[in-house]
Coordinates of C-alpha atoms and ligand atoms in Angstrom, one line a residue:
X22 CA 15.1 21.7 -58.8
X23 CA 18.7 22.9 -58.9
X24 CA 18.4 25.6 -56.3
X25 CA 20.8 24.8 -53.5
X26 CA 20.2 25.1 -49.8
X27 CA 23.4 23.1 -49.2
X28 CA 26.7 23.8 -51.0
X29 CA 27.1 21.6 -54.0
X30 CA 30.1 20.8 -56.1
X31 CA 29.3 21.9 -59.6
X32 CA 30.9 20.9 -62.9
X33 CA 31.1 22.5 -66.4
X34 CA 28.3 21.7 -68.8
X35 CA 29.8 20.6 -72.1
X36 CA 28.0 18.8 -74.9
X37 CA 25.0 18.0 -72.8
X38 CA 27.1 16.5 -69.9
X39 CA 28.3 17.8 -66.6
X40 CA 32.0 17.3 -66.6
X41 CA 34.9 18.2 -64.3
X42 CA 37.4 20.8 -65.3
X43 CA 40.3 18.9 -66.8
X44 CA 42.8 20.6 -64.5
X45 CA 40.7 19.5 -61.5
X46 CA 40.8 22.9 -59.9
X47 CA 37.8 24.7 -58.2
X48 CA 36.6 28.0 -57.0
X49 CA 34.4 28.9 -54.1
X50 CA 31.1 30.8 -54.4
X51 CA 30.5 32.5 -51.0
X52 CA 27.7 34.7 -49.7
X53 CA 28.9 38.3 -49.6
X54 CA 26.5 39.0 -46.7
X55 CA 28.1 36.2 -44.7
X56 CA 31.5 35.0 -45.8
X57 CA 31.2 31.9 -43.7
X58 CA 28.4 30.6 -45.9
X59 CA 29.6 28.6 -48.8
X60 CA 27.1 28.6 -51.7
X61 CA 28.9 26.1 -53.9
X62 CA 32.1 25.0 -55.5
X63 CA 32.5 25.6 -59.2
X64 CA 35.2 24.5 -61.6
X65 CA 38.3 26.6 -62.4
X66 CA 38.5 26.0 -66.1
X67 CA 41.4 26.4 -68.5
X68 CA 42.1 26.4 -72.2
X69 CA 41.5 22.6 -72.5
X70 CA 38.0 23.0 -71.1
X71 CA 37.3 25.9 -73.4
X72 CA 38.5 23.9 -76.3
X73 CA 36.1 21.1 -75.4
X74 CA 33.2 23.5 -75.0
X75 CA 33.8 25.3 -78.3
X76 CA 34.2 22.0 -80.2
X77 CA 30.8 20.9 -78.7
X78 CA 29.2 24.2 -79.7
X79 CA 30.6 24.0 -83.2
X80 CA 29.3 20.5 -83.7
X81 CA 25.9 21.4 -82.3
X82 CA 25.7 24.5 -84.5
X83 CA 25.5 22.3 -87.7
X84 CA 22.1 21.1 -86.6
X85 CA 20.8 24.0 -84.5
X86 CA 21.1 26.5 -87.3
X87 CA 18.7 24.4 -89.4
X88 CA 16.1 24.1 -86.7
X89 CA 13.3 26.4 -87.7
X90 CA 13.4 29.6 -85.6
X91 CA 9.8 29.1 -84.3
X92 CA 10.9 25.7 -83.0
X93 CA 14.0 27.1 -81.3
X94 CA 11.7 29.7 -79.8
X95 CA 9.4 27.0 -78.3
X96 CA 12.2 25.9 -76.1
X97 CA 12.7 29.5 -74.9
X98 CA 9.0 29.8 -74.3
X99 CA 9.0 26.6 -72.1
X100 CA 12.1 27.9 -70.3
X101 CA 10.3 31.2 -69.6
X102 CA 7.3 29.3 -68.1
X103 CA 9.7 27.4 -65.8
X104 CA 11.4 30.7 -64.8
X105 CA 8.0 32.0 -63.8
X106 CA 7.2 29.0 -61.7
X107 CA 10.6 28.9 -59.9
X108 CA 11.0 32.7 -59.6
X109 CA 11.1 32.7 -55.8
X110 CA 13.7 30.0 -55.4
X111 CA 15.8 31.5 -58.1
X112 CA 15.7 34.9 -56.4
X113 CA 16.7 33.4 -53.1
X114 CA 19.6 31.6 -54.6
X115 CA 20.7 34.9 -56.2
X116 CA 20.4 36.9 -53.0
X117 CA 22.6 34.3 -51.3
X118 CA 25.3 34.5 -53.8
X119 CA 25.1 38.1 -54.9
X120 CA 23.8 40.0 -51.9
X121 CA 21.1 42.3 -53.3
X122 CA 17.7 42.3 -51.6
X123 CA 15.1 39.8 -52.5
X124 CA 12.9 42.4 -54.1
X125 CA 15.8 43.2 -56.5
X126 CA 16.7 39.6 -57.2
X127 CA 13.1 38.9 -58.0
X128 CA 13.4 41.8 -60.5
X129 CA 16.6 40.2 -61.9
X130 CA 14.8 36.9 -62.5
X131 CA 11.8 38.9 -63.9
X132 CA 14.1 40.6 -66.4
X133 CA 15.3 37.1 -67.6
X134 CA 11.6 36.0 -67.8
X135 CA 10.8 39.1 -69.9
X136 CA 13.8 38.6 -72.2
X137 CA 13.0 34.9 -72.7
X138 CA 9.4 35.5 -73.6
X139 CA 10.4 38.4 -75.8
X140 CA 13.0 36.4 -77.7
X141 CA 10.6 33.5 -78.0
X142 CA 8.3 35.9 -79.8
X143 CA 11.1 36.9 -82.1
X144 CA 11.3 33.3 -83.3
X145 CA 8.3 34.0 -85.5
X146 CA 9.7 37.3 -86.8
X147 CA 13.5 37.6 -87.3
X148 CA 12.5 39.8 -90.2
X149 CA 14.6 40.8 -93.1
X150 CA 13.9 43.1 -96.0
X151 CA 12.1 42.3 -99.2
X152 CA 12.6 45.1 -101.7
X153 CA 12.0 45.5 -105.5
X154 CA 14.9 44.8 -107.8
X155 CA 15.8 47.4 -110.3
X156 CA 15.7 44.7 -113.0
X157 CA 12.6 42.9 -114.3
X158 CA 11.9 39.3 -113.4
X159 CA 14.3 39.5 -110.5
X160 CA 13.6 39.1 -106.8
X161 CA 15.6 40.6 -104.0
X162 CA 15.6 40.1 -100.2
X163 CA 17.8 39.8 -97.2
X164 CA 17.7 37.1 -94.5
X165 CA 19.3 36.8 -91.1
X166 CA 21.9 34.1 -90.6
X167 CA 23.4 33.0 -87.3
X168 CA 27.1 33.7 -86.7
X169 CA 28.1 30.3 -85.2
X170 CA 29.5 29.8 -81.8
X171 CA 29.2 32.9 -79.6
X172 CA 31.4 33.3 -76.5
X173 CA 29.8 35.2 -73.6
X174 CA 31.3 36.7 -70.5
X175 CA 28.8 37.9 -68.0
X176 CA 29.1 40.1 -64.8
X177 CA 28.0 39.4 -61.2
X178 CA 25.6 42.3 -60.7
X179 CA 22.8 40.9 -62.8
X180 CA 23.7 37.2 -62.7
X181 CA 20.6 35.9 -64.4
X182 CA 19.2 38.9 -66.4
X183 CA 22.4 39.6 -68.3
X184 CA 23.1 36.0 -69.3
X185 CA 19.5 36.0 -70.6
X186 CA 20.1 39.2 -72.5
X187 CA 22.9 37.4 -74.3
X188 CA 21.8 33.8 -74.6
X189 CA 18.2 34.2 -75.6
X190 CA 18.7 36.4 -78.7
X191 CA 21.8 34.3 -79.7
X192 CA 19.8 31.1 -79.4
X193 CA 16.7 32.2 -81.2
X194 CA 18.9 33.4 -84.1
X195 CA 20.4 29.9 -84.4
X196 CA 23.8 30.4 -82.7
X197 CA 25.3 28.1 -80.2
X198 CA 26.8 29.3 -77.0
X199 CA 29.8 29.0 -74.7
X200 CA 29.2 31.1 -71.6
X201 CA 31.7 32.0 -68.8
X202 CA 29.7 33.3 -65.8
X203 CA 31.2 35.7 -63.3
X204 CA 33.2 33.8 -60.7
X205 CA 31.3 35.6 -57.9
X206 CA 27.9 34.5 -59.1
X207 CA 28.0 31.3 -61.2
X208 CA 25.0 29.6 -59.5
X209 CA 22.4 31.9 -61.1
X210 CA 23.7 31.2 -64.6
X211 CA 23.8 27.5 -63.8
X212 CA 20.2 27.7 -62.7
X213 CA 19.2 29.5 -65.9
X214 CA 21.0 27.0 -68.1
X215 CA 19.5 24.1 -66.1
X216 CA 16.1 25.5 -67.0
X217 CA 17.0 25.7 -70.7
X218 CA 18.2 22.1 -70.5
X219 CA 14.9 21.0 -69.0
X220 CA 13.0 22.9 -71.7
X221 CA 14.6 20.7 -74.3
X222 CA 17.8 22.4 -75.5
X223 CA 19.8 19.9 -77.5
X224 CA 23.3 18.9 -76.3
X225 CA 26.1 21.3 -77.2
X226 CA 23.8 24.2 -77.9
X227 CA 24.7 25.9 -74.6
X228 CA 27.9 25.1 -72.8
X229 CA 29.1 26.6 -69.5
X230 CA 32.8 26.8 -68.6
X231 CA 33.3 28.4 -65.2
X232 CA 36.5 30.1 -64.3
X233 CA 38.5 33.2 -64.0
X234 CA 39.0 35.9 -66.7
X235 CA 42.6 35.2 -67.6
X236 CA 42.4 31.4 -67.5
X237 CA 38.9 30.9 -69.0
X238 CA 37.6 34.2 -70.4
X239 CA 40.6 35.0 -72.6
X240 CA 41.0 31.6 -74.1
X241 CA 37.3 31.8 -75.0
X242 CA 37.6 35.3 -76.5
X243 CA 40.6 34.3 -78.7
X244 CA 39.5 30.8 -79.7
X245 CA 39.5 30.5 -83.4
X246 CA 36.2 28.5 -83.3
X247 CA 34.3 31.4 -81.6
X248 CA 32.6 33.5 -84.2
X249 CA 31.6 36.4 -82.0
X250 CA 32.0 37.6 -78.4
X251 CA 29.6 39.4 -76.0
X252 CA 31.1 40.9 -72.9
X253 CA 29.6 42.9 -70.0
X254 CA 32.0 44.1 -67.3
X255 CA 34.6 46.7 -66.6
X256 CA 36.1 49.0 -69.2
X257 CA 39.5 47.8 -68.3
X258 CA 38.7 44.1 -69.1
X259 CA 36.7 45.3 -72.1
X260 CA 39.9 46.6 -73.6
X261 CA 41.5 43.1 -73.3
X262 CA 38.4 41.5 -74.9
X263 CA 38.4 44.0 -77.7
X264 CA 42.1 43.4 -78.4
X265 CA 41.6 39.7 -78.2
X266 CA 38.9 39.9 -80.9
X267 CA 40.6 42.5 -83.1
X268 CA 43.3 40.3 -84.7
X269 CA 40.7 38.0 -86.3
X270 CA 38.1 40.7 -87.0
X271 CA 35.8 38.9 -84.6
X272 CA 32.6 40.9 -84.0
X273 CA 32.6 41.8 -80.3
X274 CA 29.9 43.4 -78.2
X275 CA 31.1 45.4 -75.2
X276 CA 29.0 46.7 -72.4
X277 CA 31.2 48.5 -69.8
X278 CA 31.3 51.2 -67.3
X279 CA 29.1 54.3 -66.6
X280 CA 29.2 57.5 -64.6
X281 CA 25.5 58.3 -64.9
X282 CA 24.0 61.5 -63.8
X283 CA 20.6 62.7 -62.5
X284 CA 20.1 66.4 -63.2
X285 CA 17.6 68.1 -60.8
X286 CA 16.3 71.4 -62.2
X287 CA 14.9 74.1 -60.0
X288 CA 11.4 73.4 -61.2
X289 CA 11.6 69.7 -60.4
X290 CA 9.2 67.8 -58.2
X291 CA 11.8 67.6 -55.5
X292 CA 10.3 64.7 -53.5
X293 CA 10.2 62.6 -56.7
X294 CA 13.8 63.6 -57.5
X295 CA 15.0 62.6 -54.0
X296 CA 13.3 59.3 -54.3
X297 CA 14.8 58.7 -57.7
X298 CA 18.3 59.7 -56.5
X299 CA 18.0 57.2 -53.6
X300 CA 17.0 54.4 -55.8
X301 CA 19.3 55.3 -58.6
X302 CA 22.3 55.8 -56.4
X303 CA 21.9 53.0 -53.8
X304 CA 19.8 50.3 -55.5
X305 CA 22.0 47.2 -55.9
X306 CA 24.4 49.0 -53.5
X307 CA 25.3 51.3 -56.4
X308 CA 26.7 48.2 -58.3
X309 CA 24.9 48.8 -61.6
X310 CA 26.5 50.2 -64.8
X311 CA 23.4 52.4 -64.8
X312 CA 23.8 53.6 -61.2
X313 CA 23.2 57.3 -60.6
X314 CA 26.6 58.0 -59.1
X315 CA 26.4 61.8 -59.8
X316 CA 23.4 64.0 -58.9
X317 CA 23.7 67.5 -60.2
X318 CA 21.3 69.9 -58.5
X319 CA 20.3 73.5 -59.4
X320 CA 21.7 75.9 -56.8
X321 CA 18.2 77.3 -56.1
X322 CA 17.1 73.9 -54.7
X323 CA 20.5 72.5 -53.7
X324 CA 20.3 73.0 -50.0
X325 CA 16.8 71.6 -49.7
X326 CA 17.5 68.7 -51.9
X327 CA 20.7 67.8 -50.0
X328 CA 18.9 67.9 -46.7
X329 CA 16.0 65.7 -47.8
X330 CA 18.4 63.3 -49.7
X331 CA 20.7 62.9 -46.7
X332 CA 17.7 62.2 -44.4
X333 CA 16.5 59.5 -46.7
X334 CA 19.9 57.9 -47.2
X335 CA 20.8 57.9 -43.4
X336 CA 17.6 56.0 -42.9
X337 CA 18.4 53.3 -45.4
X338 CA 18.3 49.9 -43.8
X339 CA 21.5 48.0 -44.7
X340 CA 21.6 44.3 -44.1
X341 CA 21.2 40.8 -45.4
X342 CA 19.1 40.8 -48.6
X343 CA 17.1 37.8 -47.4
X344 CA 15.6 40.0 -44.6
X345 CA 12.5 41.6 -46.1
X346 CA 13.3 44.9 -44.2
X347 CA 16.6 45.3 -46.0
X348 CA 16.9 48.1 -48.5
X349 CA 20.6 47.8 -49.3
X350 CA 22.8 44.7 -49.2
X351 CA 26.5 44.2 -49.2
X352 CA 29.1 44.7 -51.9
X353 CA 30.0 41.7 -53.9
X354 CA 33.5 41.0 -52.6
X355 CA 36.5 42.4 -50.7
X356 CA 38.0 44.0 -53.8
X357 CA 34.9 46.0 -54.4
X358 CA 34.7 47.0 -50.8
X359 CA 38.3 48.2 -50.9
X360 CA 37.7 50.1 -54.1
X361 CA 34.8 52.0 -52.4
X362 CA 36.9 52.7 -49.4
X363 CA 39.7 54.0 -51.5
X364 CA 37.3 56.4 -53.4
X365 CA 36.0 57.7 -50.1
X366 CA 39.5 58.7 -49.2
X367 CA 40.0 60.2 -52.6
X368 CA 36.8 62.2 -52.2
X369 CA 37.9 63.5 -48.8
X370 CA 41.4 64.4 -50.1
X371 CA 39.9 66.2 -53.1
X372 CA 37.9 68.4 -50.7
X373 CA 34.4 67.1 -51.2
X374 CA 32.2 67.3 -48.2
X375 CA 31.3 63.9 -46.7
X376 CA 27.7 64.3 -45.6
X377 CA 26.9 60.8 -44.5
X378 CA 28.5 57.3 -44.6
X379 CA 32.1 56.9 -45.5
X380 CA 32.9 53.7 -43.7
X381 CA 32.7 50.0 -43.9
X382 CA 29.5 48.9 -42.1
X383 CA 30.4 46.5 -39.3
X384 CA 28.0 46.8 -36.5
X385 CA 25.2 44.3 -35.7
X386 CA 26.8 41.4 -37.4
X387 CA 27.5 43.2 -40.7
X388 CA 31.3 42.5 -40.3
X389 CA 30.5 39.0 -41.5
X390 CA 30.0 40.5 -45.0
X391 CA 31.3 43.1 -47.4
X392 CA 29.0 45.9 -46.3
X393 CA 29.7 49.6 -46.8
X394 CA 27.6 52.5 -45.5
X395 CA 25.5 54.4 -48.1
X396 CA 27.7 57.5 -48.7
X397 CA 27.0 61.0 -50.0
X398 CA 29.6 63.6 -50.9
X399 CA 28.3 67.2 -51.3
X400 CA 29.9 70.2 -53.0
X401 CA 31.6 68.0 -55.5
X402 CA 33.1 69.8 -58.5
X403 CA 32.8 68.1 -61.9
X404 CA 36.5 67.4 -62.4
X405 CA 37.0 65.6 -59.1
X406 CA 37.9 61.9 -59.5
X407 CA 34.8 60.9 -57.6
X408 CA 32.8 62.8 -60.2
X409 CA 34.6 61.3 -63.2
X410 CA 35.5 57.7 -62.3
X411 CA 33.2 54.7 -61.9
X412 CA 33.2 53.6 -58.3
X413 CA 30.5 50.8 -58.5
X414 CA 29.4 51.2 -55.0
X415 CA 27.1 53.1 -52.7
X416 CA 28.7 56.5 -53.2
X417 CA 26.9 59.5 -54.7
X418 CA 28.5 62.8 -55.6
X419 CA 26.3 65.8 -55.4
X420 CA 27.3 68.6 -57.8
X421 CA 25.7 72.1 -57.6
X422 CA 25.1 74.0 -60.9
X423 CA 23.7 77.4 -61.9
X424 CA 22.1 76.9 -65.3
X425 CA 20.6 74.3 -67.6
X426 CA 23.5 74.7 -70.0
X427 CA 26.0 74.1 -67.3
X428 CA 24.2 71.0 -66.2
X429 CA 24.4 69.5 -69.7
X430 CA 28.1 70.3 -69.9
X431 CA 28.7 68.6 -66.5
X432 CA 26.6 65.6 -67.6
X433 CA 28.6 65.1 -70.8
X434 CA 32.0 65.8 -69.5
X435 CA 32.9 62.3 -68.5
X436 CA 34.5 59.4 -70.3
X437 CA 31.3 57.2 -70.2
X438 CA 27.9 57.5 -71.9
X439 CA 25.4 54.9 -70.6
X440 CA 22.5 56.6 -68.9
X441 CA 21.4 60.1 -67.8
X442 CA 18.3 61.6 -66.3
X443 CA 16.7 64.9 -65.8
X444 CA 14.0 65.9 -63.4
X445 CA 12.1 69.0 -64.7
X446 CA 8.5 70.0 -65.4
X447 CA 9.7 72.2 -68.3
X448 CA 9.0 70.5 -71.6
X449 CA 11.5 72.5 -73.5
X450 CA 14.3 71.6 -71.2
X451 CA 13.2 68.0 -71.2
X452 CA 13.4 67.8 -75.0
X453 CA 16.7 69.6 -75.1
X454 CA 18.1 67.2 -72.6
X455 CA 16.8 64.2 -74.6
X456 CA 18.5 65.6 -77.7
X457 CA 21.8 66.8 -76.2
X458 CA 22.8 64.3 -73.5
X459 CA 25.5 62.1 -75.1
X460 CA 24.3 58.8 -73.5
X461 CA 22.7 55.7 -74.9
X462 CA 19.7 56.0 -72.5
X463 CA 18.0 59.2 -71.3
X464 CA 15.3 59.3 -68.6
X465 CA 12.9 62.2 -67.9
X466 CA 11.5 62.3 -64.3
X467 CA 12.9 58.9 -63.5
X468 CA 16.3 57.7 -62.2
X469 CA 19.1 56.3 -64.4
X470 CA 18.3 52.7 -63.7
X471 CA 15.3 50.6 -64.8
X472 CA 15.8 49.9 -68.5
X473 CA 13.1 47.6 -70.0
X474 CA 14.1 44.7 -72.2
X475 CA 12.1 45.6 -75.3
X476 CA 14.3 48.6 -76.2
X477 CA 18.0 48.9 -77.0
X478 CA 20.3 48.9 -73.9
X479 CA 23.9 50.3 -74.1
X480 CA 26.0 53.4 -74.2
X481 CA 28.3 55.7 -76.0
X482 CA 32.0 56.6 -75.5
X483 CA 33.9 54.3 -73.1
X484 CA 30.7 52.5 -72.1
X485 CA 30.4 50.5 -75.3
X486 CA 31.5 49.9 -78.9
X487 CA 28.4 50.8 -80.8
X488 CA 26.4 47.7 -80.3
X489 CA 23.3 47.4 -78.2
X490 CA 21.7 44.6 -76.2
X491 CA 18.0 43.9 -75.7
X492 CA 15.1 44.5 -78.1
X493 CA 15.6 43.9 -81.8
X494 CA 19.0 45.6 -81.5
X495 CA 20.2 42.3 -79.9
X496 CA 19.0 40.4 -82.9
X497 CA 21.2 42.7 -85.0
X498 CA 24.3 41.7 -83.1
X499 CA 23.5 37.9 -83.0
X500 CA 22.8 37.6 -86.7
X501 CA 24.5 38.5 -89.9
X502 CA 22.8 39.7 -93.1
X503 CA 22.7 37.5 -96.2
X504 CA 21.4 39.2 -99.3
X505 CA 19.7 37.1 -101.9
X506 CA 19.0 37.8 -105.6
X507 CA 16.9 35.5 -107.6
X508 CA 16.8 36.1 -111.3
X509 CA 14.0 34.4 -113.2
X510 CA 14.4 36.2 -116.5
X511 CA 16.4 33.4 -118.1
X512 CA 19.0 35.9 -119.4
X513 CA 22.0 37.8 -118.2
X514 CA 20.8 41.0 -116.6
X515 CA 23.6 43.4 -115.5
X516 CA 22.7 45.6 -112.5
X517 CA 23.5 49.3 -113.1
X518 CA 24.1 48.6 -116.8
X519 CA 21.1 47.0 -118.4
X520 CA 18.3 49.4 -117.6
X521 CA 14.8 48.1 -117.9
X522 CA 13.0 48.6 -121.2
X523 CA 10.0 50.8 -120.6
X524 CA 8.5 50.5 -124.0
Ligands
UN1_24 C1 23.7 46.7 -65.4 O1 23.8 47.5 -64.5 O2 24.6 46.1 -65.9 O3 18.5 49.5 -66.2 C2 22.4 46.4 -66.1 C3 18.9 48.8 -65.3 C4 18.7 47.3 -65.3 C5 19.9 46.7 -66.0 C6 21.2 47.2 -65.4 N1 17.5 47.0 -66.0 O4 19.4 49.3 -64.3

């Protein structure tokens, strides 16, 4: 199987063939836990490669759209079976290229398995509406049509799950795909596509062009042959993708940043809340759009929460994700490490209290990778930059508050709206939080991370642009409605004008 213990030179996958990038340039994929370890070499594609891939996807679309959806789904089903069989190898490959611990990369592969089975099931649904016509002897219904070639740009933090969130619903709906994986983690996307190929996906239905955003991503976004775009990444890049799609009215799904909060009320099960804040804030080294980078705690329990939280965080075992003892891996790259270090300085300068962490982690061999200590700032006020801006690293801002209303205000007073959580045993407060928090996802007595694939995933405000991934919401993005009227009356019947004769 394609999992690689030795570095391999990879190509683009276009029209069912592995081909070199036309410009002949390449990018390295290195292990963030040990920069000396080369995972593989991947093409640095440009406009010409994107053109080839889109042409192939357009040609393949003519046939693929006519393959019955249950048959398309059978390929997905077979792919899911292979993912299950190879889960362990795939997780190891992912830990080596992305850094998160094996337990988490197993979860990432599992999320792809779940999504692939789920969308395989959708092949026998893809339901539309059948409704009565207002006129006699007339039939009315709506059906879902694929959009055509979908361009996909995926992030490095969920290198297999997120490509599966995009590819599986797109494919079952009858679209063809050109995907540009994150340059930091292409191998996991390659592994996923390899499994789809083995499952019998026809040539041209999925194409990979690897490369950087400006050279490969933007040409894909703006290509006239691409009918729709799905992007997950930073809000900054999301703006460019949005603008690239706007001129041609291209549907575009954007999934961007977050500044998610856990609210801990004074009646909360404190031990549970501490556990949730540790996992929500430091899982994936805080590199999730759903990471709990803010924890707002009621003043009555603030001191106790802080002490317990700090104890747990100080004890977190940071290291190589392949070591089963490791609880937190490295950051993905130097830029991300520098961003985190910059925000630590910002937090200190703003007057927040550094409780633990605050430095690059370098002892015991960690200097080989992009490690940062798990970091807590206490006594953070809601307007501080560390409480407003997405850091995407292991830095949690603790914010004290005095009332439930104040907590909701703090929660909603940020630019983002992905995920929020409340720990309380008061059912009235729980329901008010569910109603009033302005995020796409709300958790009660659970952290801000851990969305399941059968429900909509996405956020409000600067997090998204109104679309959702996962569940049937994904089917809504990857299909377009066609409304069908069949008149079998043998005469002209004018809607709204010829009312039915009741006599
Ligand atoms: C992301 O961070 O981009 O809910 C996705 C979660 C995961 C998905 C995160 N299931 O945290």
